[in-house]
Amino acid sequence: MEPRLPNARGPLSMAVLELLTERAPRSHLTRVEASLGDADPYGLDLQLALYVCYELHYRGFAGVDPGWEWNPGLLHLRNQLEAEFLTAVRRDVGDIEPDARAADETDRLSVEPVDGSGPSYYLRDTGTWEQMREYFVHRSLYHLKEGDPHAWAIPRLIGQAKASFVAVEFDEYGGGRGNQLHQQLFADLMEAAGLDSTYLRYLNDVPAEALSVVNLMSMFGLHRDLRGAAIGHFASTEITSSPGSRRLVEALERLDAPEPCIGFYREHIEADAVHEQVVRTDVVGDLVAREPQLDRDVVFGIRARDVVEDRLAAHLMDCWTSGRSSLRRPLS
Ligand SMILES: [Fe+2]
Ligand SMILES: [Fe+2]
C-alpha cells in the first residue's frame, strides 16, 4: 500500500502538498508558484517539501496522481529546493583541496577515533531503550528504503565499478530472498521493538535533520551530474557501517533487546566489513581510474554525508543529554 501524505510544515511543503491533491495537468506546462524567500535550507518546511517530491520517484503516495512524478511545474520547484539545499551543503563542506583523493578520504573513514562520541557511542554506554527506539524511528526513513536511493547510480556506472556496486546492492536486497531484504529486516526490527513498520509511518514525527540525510542521497542518486558524489556517499555508508553497527549491537545487548533488533545490526557488522573492501577497491578505485575528474566529487559526497549526519547526531545528543525526546512527537 502507498504511504499517506504528511502534514504541511510551512509555505513550501504546503505548496507541494496542495498540488498533489489535484490531478496532474497533462497538456500544458504550468509553473508552480512558491517563493523560497529566506527559507532555511536545512529547515523542516524545505526538507519536507523536498522529501515529498523525491518520494514520487519511490513509492508515491496514496491518492496522489502518479503523473506528478514528471510534471515540469513541480520539477521546476523541486529544482529550486535542491539548489538551496545543495548550496548549503557545499558551503558547509567547504573548499575541497585540489589534490584531494577519494582513496585518502576512504582511508580516513576507516580509522575509528579512539575517543569517539555521538549517538552510537552514547547508546552503547548510557542510552535508554526509549532513546534506542527513537533512533530506530529516525533511521526508519532510510532503512525501510535501504539500497533504493543508491540504486539510481547503477545505470551511470560501467565495468568493474558497476559489477561490484551491484554485488554489494545484491546483499542489501537480501541476495534473492525476500525475507532477507535489509528493508524487511529493519521492518522486523521495528515490530520487535513495538514500533509500526509501515513505510513512512513516522514521516510526520521526525525532525528536519532525519529528512535531510535521506534527501541528500536521493538528490545524489537522481542526478547523473552528481554520480561521483553518490558513489562517495555509498562508500561512506558502507565503510562506516560495520563499526557503527558493532556499537549498536553492544547497546542492544546491554539493553537486553529482542533478537530481531540485534540481528539487523549484527548482519551489518559482518556484511559491511566485506562490502568495505569491495567498495574501496572495486567501486571507488575503478570509477576514479576510469573517470579521474570524478575523484573530487567522490570526496565531496563523503564529506557531504558527514555534514548531514553530524547535524542529525548533534540534534540527537542535544535532546538526549537534556532529557528531551528527539522526535517532534514523542513515542507513547
Ligand atoms: Fe544493509
Ligand atoms: Fe552493506
Tab-separated table of C-alpha atoms and ligand atoms in Angstrom:
chain	number	residue	atom	x	y	z
A	1	MET	CA	0.000	0.000	0.000
A	2	GLU	CA	1.181	3.523	-0.741
A	3	PRO	CA	2.027	5.822	2.187
A	4	ARG	CA	-0.152	8.704	3.289
A	5	LEU	CA	0.814	12.298	2.568
A	6	PRO	CA	2.317	14.104	5.579
A	7	ASN	CA	1.073	17.393	7.036
A	8	ALA	CA	2.480	20.673	5.725
A	9	ARG	CA	5.003	22.485	7.913
A	10	GLY	CA	5.231	25.829	6.126
A	11	PRO	CA	4.628	27.552	2.798
A	12	LEU	CA	6.884	25.318	0.678
A	13	SER	CA	5.552	21.995	1.901
A	14	MET	CA	2.049	23.483	1.751
A	15	ALA	CA	2.541	24.410	-1.916
A	16	VAL	CA	3.717	20.884	-2.801
A	17	LEU	CA	1.081	19.071	-0.749
A	18	GLU	CA	-1.820	21.151	-2.019
A	19	LEU	CA	-0.733	20.493	-5.576
A	20	LEU	CA	-0.612	16.741	-5.026
A	21	THR	CA	-4.257	16.637	-4.048
A	22	GLU	CA	-5.111	17.672	-7.625
A	23	ARG	CA	-4.838	15.713	-10.841
A	24	ALA	CA	-1.539	16.384	-12.594
A	25	PRO	CA	-2.065	18.581	-15.680
A	26	ARG	CA	-1.032	16.685	-18.812
A	27	SER	CA	-1.467	19.063	-21.672
A	28	HIS	CA	0.326	22.231	-20.654
A	29	LEU	CA	3.226	23.481	-18.665
A	30	THR	CA	2.001	25.211	-15.549
A	31	ARG	CA	4.534	26.894	-13.352
A	32	VAL	CA	4.145	26.143	-9.653
A	33	GLU	CA	4.473	29.334	-7.692
A	34	ALA	CA	6.166	29.126	-4.318
A	35	SER	CA	8.582	31.696	-3.032
A	36	LEU	CA	11.697	30.312	-1.433
A	37	GLY	CA	12.377	33.725	0.063
A	38	ASP	CA	14.692	33.205	3.004
A	39	ALA	CA	13.705	29.583	3.623
A	40	ASP	CA	16.161	27.688	5.831
A	41	PRO	CA	17.763	25.072	3.531
A	42	TYR	CA	18.003	22.632	6.466
A	43	GLY	CA	14.618	23.599	7.908
A	44	LEU	CA	11.638	21.306	8.254
A	45	ASP	CA	9.490	23.072	5.651
A	46	LEU	CA	12.015	22.845	2.814
A	47	GLN	CA	13.240	19.372	3.750
A	48	LEU	CA	9.702	18.004	3.924
A	49	ALA	CA	8.739	19.601	0.591
A	50	LEU	CA	11.821	18.042	-0.990
A	51	TYR	CA	11.188	14.687	0.661
A	52	VAL	CA	7.668	14.547	-0.758
A	53	CYS	CA	8.904	15.494	-4.247
A	54	TYR	CA	11.501	12.703	-4.151
A	55	GLU	CA	9.070	10.143	-2.774
A	56	LEU	CA	7.104	10.400	-6.026
A	57	HIS	CA	10.075	8.521	-7.586
A	58	TYR	CA	9.980	5.759	-4.956
A	59	ARG	CA	6.569	4.543	-3.855
A	60	GLY	CA	4.419	7.634	-4.337
A	61	PHE	CA	1.508	8.426	-2.038
A	62	ALA	CA	-1.988	7.014	-1.681
A	63	GLY	CA	-4.483	9.059	-3.661
A	64	VAL	CA	-1.802	11.070	-5.472
A	65	ASP	CA	-1.783	11.096	-9.269
A	66	PRO	CA	1.475	9.327	-10.310
A	67	GLY	CA	1.636	11.802	-13.200
A	68	TRP	CA	3.137	14.346	-10.820
A	69	GLU	CA	6.435	12.442	-10.870
A	70	TRP	CA	7.461	14.039	-14.169
A	71	ASN	CA	5.367	17.190	-14.061
A	72	PRO	CA	7.570	20.061	-15.312
A	73	GLY	CA	5.974	22.607	-12.997
A	74	LEU	CA	6.651	20.532	-9.903
A	75	LEU	CA	10.132	19.567	-11.154
A	76	HIS	CA	10.895	23.265	-11.560
A	77	LEU	CA	10.018	23.846	-7.916
A	78	ARG	CA	11.949	20.764	-6.830
A	79	ASN	CA	14.949	22.096	-8.693
A	80	GLN	CA	14.812	25.315	-6.676
A	81	LEU	CA	14.572	23.370	-3.411
A	82	GLU	CA	17.521	21.219	-4.413
A	83	ALA	CA	19.595	24.255	-5.362
A	84	GLU	CA	19.064	25.780	-1.904
A	85	PHE	CA	19.954	22.516	-0.180
A	86	LEU	CA	22.977	21.742	-2.343
A	87	THR	CA	24.333	25.275	-1.946
A	88	ALA	CA	24.099	24.979	1.835
A	89	VAL	CA	25.795	21.582	1.842
A	90	ARG	CA	28.585	22.824	-0.455
A	91	ARG	CA	29.096	25.809	1.838
A	92	ASP	CA	29.310	23.557	4.900
A	93	VAL	CA	31.632	21.052	3.220
A	94	GLY	CA	33.913	23.977	2.359
A	95	ASP	CA	36.678	24.040	-0.213
A	96	ILE	CA	37.960	20.681	-1.341
A	97	GLU	CA	41.721	20.713	-1.750
A	98	PRO	CA	42.843	20.466	-5.412
A	99	ASP	CA	44.875	17.353	-4.596
A	100	ALA	CA	42.111	15.657	-2.572
A	101	ARG	CA	41.792	11.973	-3.469
A	102	ALA	CA	38.958	9.558	-2.855
A	103	ALA	CA	41.456	6.872	-1.786
A	104	ASP	CA	42.794	9.069	1.033
A	105	GLU	CA	39.286	10.011	2.045
A	106	THR	CA	38.112	6.413	2.305
A	107	ASP	CA	41.256	5.638	4.340
A	108	ARG	CA	40.281	8.417	6.721
A	109	LEU	CA	36.838	6.875	7.158
A	110	SER	CA	38.341	3.533	8.134
A	111	VAL	CA	40.216	4.993	11.091
A	112	GLU	CA	37.911	4.983	14.091
A	113	PRO	CA	38.628	7.682	16.675
A	114	VAL	CA	39.760	6.191	19.975
A	115	ASP	CA	37.570	8.535	21.990
A	116	GLY	CA	34.626	8.725	19.591
A	117	SER	CA	31.400	10.429	20.522
A	118	GLY	CA	27.951	10.607	19.011
A	119	PRO	CA	24.701	8.657	19.144
A	120	SER	CA	26.084	5.128	18.677
A	121	TYR	CA	28.659	5.659	21.456
A	122	TYR	CA	26.026	7.240	23.674
A	123	LEU	CA	23.574	4.395	23.066
A	124	ARG	CA	26.304	1.819	23.713
A	125	ASP	CA	27.322	3.358	27.025
A	126	THR	CA	24.328	5.065	28.635
A	127	GLY	CA	21.326	5.323	26.293
A	128	THR	CA	17.902	4.082	27.346
A	129	TRP	CA	15.613	1.705	25.473
A	130	GLU	CA	13.293	4.648	24.721
A	131	GLN	CA	16.196	6.532	23.124
A	132	MET	CA	17.092	3.428	21.162
A	133	ARG	CA	13.520	3.229	19.863
A	134	GLU	CA	13.695	6.888	18.845
A	135	TYR	CA	16.885	6.090	16.971
A	136	PHE	CA	15.055	3.327	15.090
A	137	VAL	CA	12.318	5.794	14.128
A	138	HIS	CA	14.790	8.360	12.737
A	139	ARG	CA	16.597	5.663	10.794
A	140	SER	CA	13.396	4.054	9.518
A	141	LEU	CA	13.187	6.653	6.764
A	142	TYR	CA	16.354	5.234	5.287
A	143	HIS	CA	16.336	1.590	6.295
A	144	LEU	CA	12.805	0.929	5.037
A	145	LYS	CA	14.091	2.007	1.611
A	146	GLU	CA	17.653	0.789	2.177
A	147	GLY	CA	19.509	0.251	-1.072
A	148	ASP	CA	17.000	2.191	-3.157
A	149	PRO	CA	18.488	5.721	-3.046
A	150	HIS	CA	21.877	4.385	-4.122
A	151	ALA	CA	20.398	2.116	-6.792
A	152	TRP	CA	19.737	5.137	-9.033
A	153	ALA	CA	23.512	5.214	-9.627
A	154	ILE	CA	23.651	1.799	-11.297
A	155	PRO	CA	22.946	2.903	-14.905
A	156	ARG	CA	25.570	5.644	-14.515
A	157	LEU	CA	28.390	3.167	-13.854
A	158	ILE	CA	30.268	0.865	-16.210
A	159	GLY	CA	32.696	-2.053	-15.958
A	160	GLN	CA	34.039	-3.370	-12.649
A	161	ALA	CA	32.649	-0.442	-10.675
A	162	LYS	CA	29.161	-1.359	-11.851
A	163	ALA	CA	29.610	-5.093	-11.267
A	164	SER	CA	30.920	-4.594	-7.752
A	165	PHE	CA	28.374	-1.930	-6.883
A	166	VAL	CA	25.575	-4.300	-7.872
A	167	ALA	CA	27.209	-7.144	-5.911
A	168	VAL	CA	27.000	-5.041	-2.751
A	169	GLU	CA	23.458	-3.931	-3.506
A	170	PHE	CA	22.514	-7.592	-4.079
A	171	ASP	CA	23.286	-8.214	-0.408
A	172	GLU	CA	21.270	-5.130	0.644
A	173	TYR	CA	18.380	-6.647	-1.309
A	174	GLY	CA	18.621	-9.950	0.512
A	175	GLY	CA	20.584	-11.923	-2.092
A	176	GLY	CA	17.414	-13.025	-3.852
A	177	ARG	CA	15.454	-13.826	-0.681
A	178	GLY	CA	12.523	-11.537	0.030
A	179	ASN	CA	12.556	-12.184	3.758
A	180	GLN	CA	16.229	-11.183	3.879
A	181	LEU	CA	15.834	-7.780	2.203
A	182	HIS	CA	17.521	-5.362	4.582
A	183	GLN	CA	14.355	-3.273	4.265
A	184	GLN	CA	12.442	-6.286	5.600
A	185	LEU	CA	14.992	-6.972	8.347
A	186	PHE	CA	14.506	-3.402	9.534
A	187	ALA	CA	10.722	-3.793	9.446
A	188	ASP	CA	11.178	-6.911	11.610
A	189	LEU	CA	13.359	-4.877	13.973
A	190	MET	CA	10.672	-2.212	14.304
A	191	GLU	CA	7.904	-4.684	15.029
A	192	ALA	CA	10.079	-6.420	17.634
A	193	ALA	CA	10.681	-3.019	19.253
A	194	GLY	CA	6.948	-2.327	19.436
A	195	LEU	CA	7.047	0.222	16.602
A	196	ASP	CA	4.921	0.490	13.464
A	197	SER	CA	6.914	-0.790	10.479
A	198	THR	CA	4.579	0.763	7.899
A	199	TYR	CA	6.603	2.577	5.227
A	200	LEU	CA	6.846	6.314	6.073
A	201	ARG	CA	4.609	5.841	9.099
A	202	TYR	CA	6.780	8.292	11.060
A	203	LEU	CA	7.192	10.945	8.356
A	204	ASN	CA	5.226	13.452	10.465
A	205	ASP	CA	7.212	12.697	13.588
A	206	VAL	CA	10.847	13.094	12.620
A	207	PRO	CA	12.786	16.386	12.629
A	208	ALA	CA	14.311	18.027	9.548
A	209	GLU	CA	17.707	16.507	10.360
A	210	ALA	CA	16.367	12.999	9.778
A	211	LEU	CA	14.791	14.029	6.464
A	212	SER	CA	17.938	15.693	5.167
A	213	VAL	CA	20.094	12.565	5.500
A	214	VAL	CA	17.756	10.754	3.101
A	215	ASN	CA	17.185	13.769	0.856
A	216	LEU	CA	20.926	14.046	0.309
A	217	MET	CA	21.170	10.501	-1.052
A	218	SER	CA	18.042	10.892	-3.160
A	219	MET	CA	19.443	14.091	-4.654
A	220	PHE	CA	22.797	12.471	-5.443
A	221	GLY	CA	21.104	9.400	-6.888
A	222	LEU	CA	18.652	11.243	-9.102
A	223	HIS	CA	21.235	13.463	-10.812
A	224	ARG	CA	23.739	11.864	-13.146
A	225	ASP	CA	25.778	15.016	-12.715
A	226	LEU	CA	26.216	14.088	-9.059
A	227	ARG	CA	27.107	10.414	-9.623
A	228	GLY	CA	30.593	10.851	-8.176
A	229	ALA	CA	29.010	12.237	-5.003
A	230	ALA	CA	26.501	9.365	-4.999
A	231	ILE	CA	29.343	6.843	-5.056
A	232	GLY	CA	31.178	8.751	-2.332
A	233	HIS	CA	28.041	8.687	-0.219
A	234	PHE	CA	27.590	4.972	-0.849
A	235	ALA	CA	31.236	4.269	0.030
A	236	SER	CA	30.959	6.258	3.242
A	237	THR	CA	27.763	4.443	4.194
A	238	GLU	CA	29.366	1.029	3.719
A	239	ILE	CA	32.728	1.839	5.307
A	240	THR	CA	31.314	3.386	8.473
A	241	SER	CA	28.516	0.838	8.855
A	242	SER	CA	30.473	-2.055	10.316
A	243	PRO	CA	31.987	-0.311	13.385
A	244	GLY	CA	28.799	1.698	13.967
A	245	SER	CA	26.724	-1.485	13.826
A	246	ARG	CA	29.074	-3.135	16.322
A	247	ARG	CA	28.404	-0.373	18.848
A	248	LEU	CA	24.663	-0.723	18.318
A	249	VAL	CA	24.848	-4.489	18.865
A	250	GLU	CA	26.665	-3.772	22.134
A	251	ALA	CA	23.997	-1.216	23.050
A	252	LEU	CA	21.171	-3.633	22.268
A	253	GLU	CA	22.785	-6.488	24.166
A	254	ARG	CA	23.246	-4.224	27.178
A	255	LEU	CA	19.560	-3.293	26.933
A	256	ASP	CA	18.524	-6.925	26.521
A	257	ALA	CA	16.724	-6.046	23.275
A	258	PRO	CA	14.680	-8.563	21.228
A	259	GLU	CA	16.695	-10.729	18.852
A	260	PRO	CA	15.436	-9.167	15.556
A	261	CYS	CA	16.801	-5.801	16.746
A	262	ILE	CA	20.240	-7.228	17.455
A	263	GLY	CA	20.135	-9.354	14.294
A	264	PHE	CA	19.743	-6.379	11.973
A	265	TYR	CA	22.922	-4.731	13.187
A	266	ARG	CA	24.819	-7.999	13.581
A	267	GLU	CA	24.156	-8.687	9.901
A	268	HIS	CA	25.708	-5.296	9.101
A	269	ILE	CA	28.868	-5.881	11.139
A	270	GLU	CA	29.802	-8.877	9.037
A	271	ALA	CA	28.403	-7.985	5.624
A	272	ASP	CA	29.702	-4.435	5.642
A	273	ALA	CA	33.201	-5.438	6.689
A	274	VAL	CA	33.292	-7.330	3.370
A	275	HIS	CA	31.488	-4.544	1.487
A	276	GLU	CA	34.044	-2.028	2.725
A	277	GLN	CA	36.883	-3.681	0.831
A	278	VAL	CA	34.837	-4.193	-2.322
A	279	VAL	CA	33.647	-0.595	-2.295
A	280	ARG	CA	37.076	0.865	-1.645
A	281	THR	CA	38.949	-1.004	-4.363
A	282	ASP	CA	36.475	-2.210	-6.948
A	283	VAL	CA	33.835	0.526	-6.892
A	284	VAL	CA	35.615	3.758	-5.960
A	285	GLY	CA	39.029	2.652	-7.221
A	286	ASP	CA	37.701	1.511	-10.579
A	287	LEU	CA	35.442	4.543	-11.009
A	288	VAL	CA	38.160	7.131	-10.451
A	289	ALA	CA	40.661	5.173	-12.544
A	290	ARG	CA	38.171	5.393	-15.418
A	291	GLU	CA	36.957	8.912	-14.736
A	292	PRO	CA	39.652	10.780	-12.794
A	293	GLN	CA	37.641	14.001	-12.961
A	294	LEU	CA	35.171	12.391	-10.539
A	295	ASP	CA	37.782	11.918	-7.805
A	296	ARG	CA	36.965	15.163	-6.010
A	297	ASP	CA	33.216	14.592	-6.474
A	298	VAL	CA	33.580	11.314	-4.568
A	299	VAL	CA	35.362	13.261	-1.820
A	300	PHE	CA	32.531	15.793	-1.845
A	301	GLY	CA	29.935	13.015	-1.470
A	302	ILE	CA	31.767	11.602	1.552
A	303	ARG	CA	32.112	14.988	3.242
A	304	ALA	CA	28.532	15.979	2.390
A	305	ARG	CA	27.301	12.872	4.172
A	306	ASP	CA	29.357	13.917	7.195
A	307	VAL	CA	27.622	17.324	7.166
A	308	VAL	CA	24.071	15.966	7.316
A	309	GLU	CA	24.944	13.061	9.622
A	310	ASP	CA	26.705	15.448	12.015
A	311	ARG	CA	23.594	17.627	12.087
A	312	LEU	CA	21.418	14.642	12.984
A	313	ALA	CA	23.944	13.457	15.583
A	314	ALA	CA	24.069	16.921	17.174
A	315	HIS	CA	20.283	17.029	17.343
A	316	LEU	CA	20.064	13.593	18.967
A	317	MET	CA	22.780	14.328	21.517
A	318	ASP	CA	21.349	17.726	22.319
A	319	CYS	CA	17.922	16.239	23.035
A	320	TRP	CA	19.065	13.126	24.838
A	321	THR	CA	21.603	14.772	27.119
A	322	SER	CA	18.989	17.308	28.211
A	323	GLY	CA	16.349	14.653	28.815
A	324	ARG	CA	14.092	15.560	25.861
A	325	SER	CA	12.608	13.408	23.134
A	326	SER	CA	14.442	13.750	19.814
A	327	LEU	CA	11.184	13.281	17.906
A	328	ARG	CA	8.720	16.002	17.059
A	329	ARG	CA	6.034	13.867	18.665
A	330	PRO	CA	7.365	11.597	21.442
A	331	LEU	CA	6.595	7.888	21.225
A	332	SER	CA	3.772	6.873	23.507
B	1	FE	FE	22.182	-3.136	4.691
B	2	FE	FE	26.348	-3.002	3.142
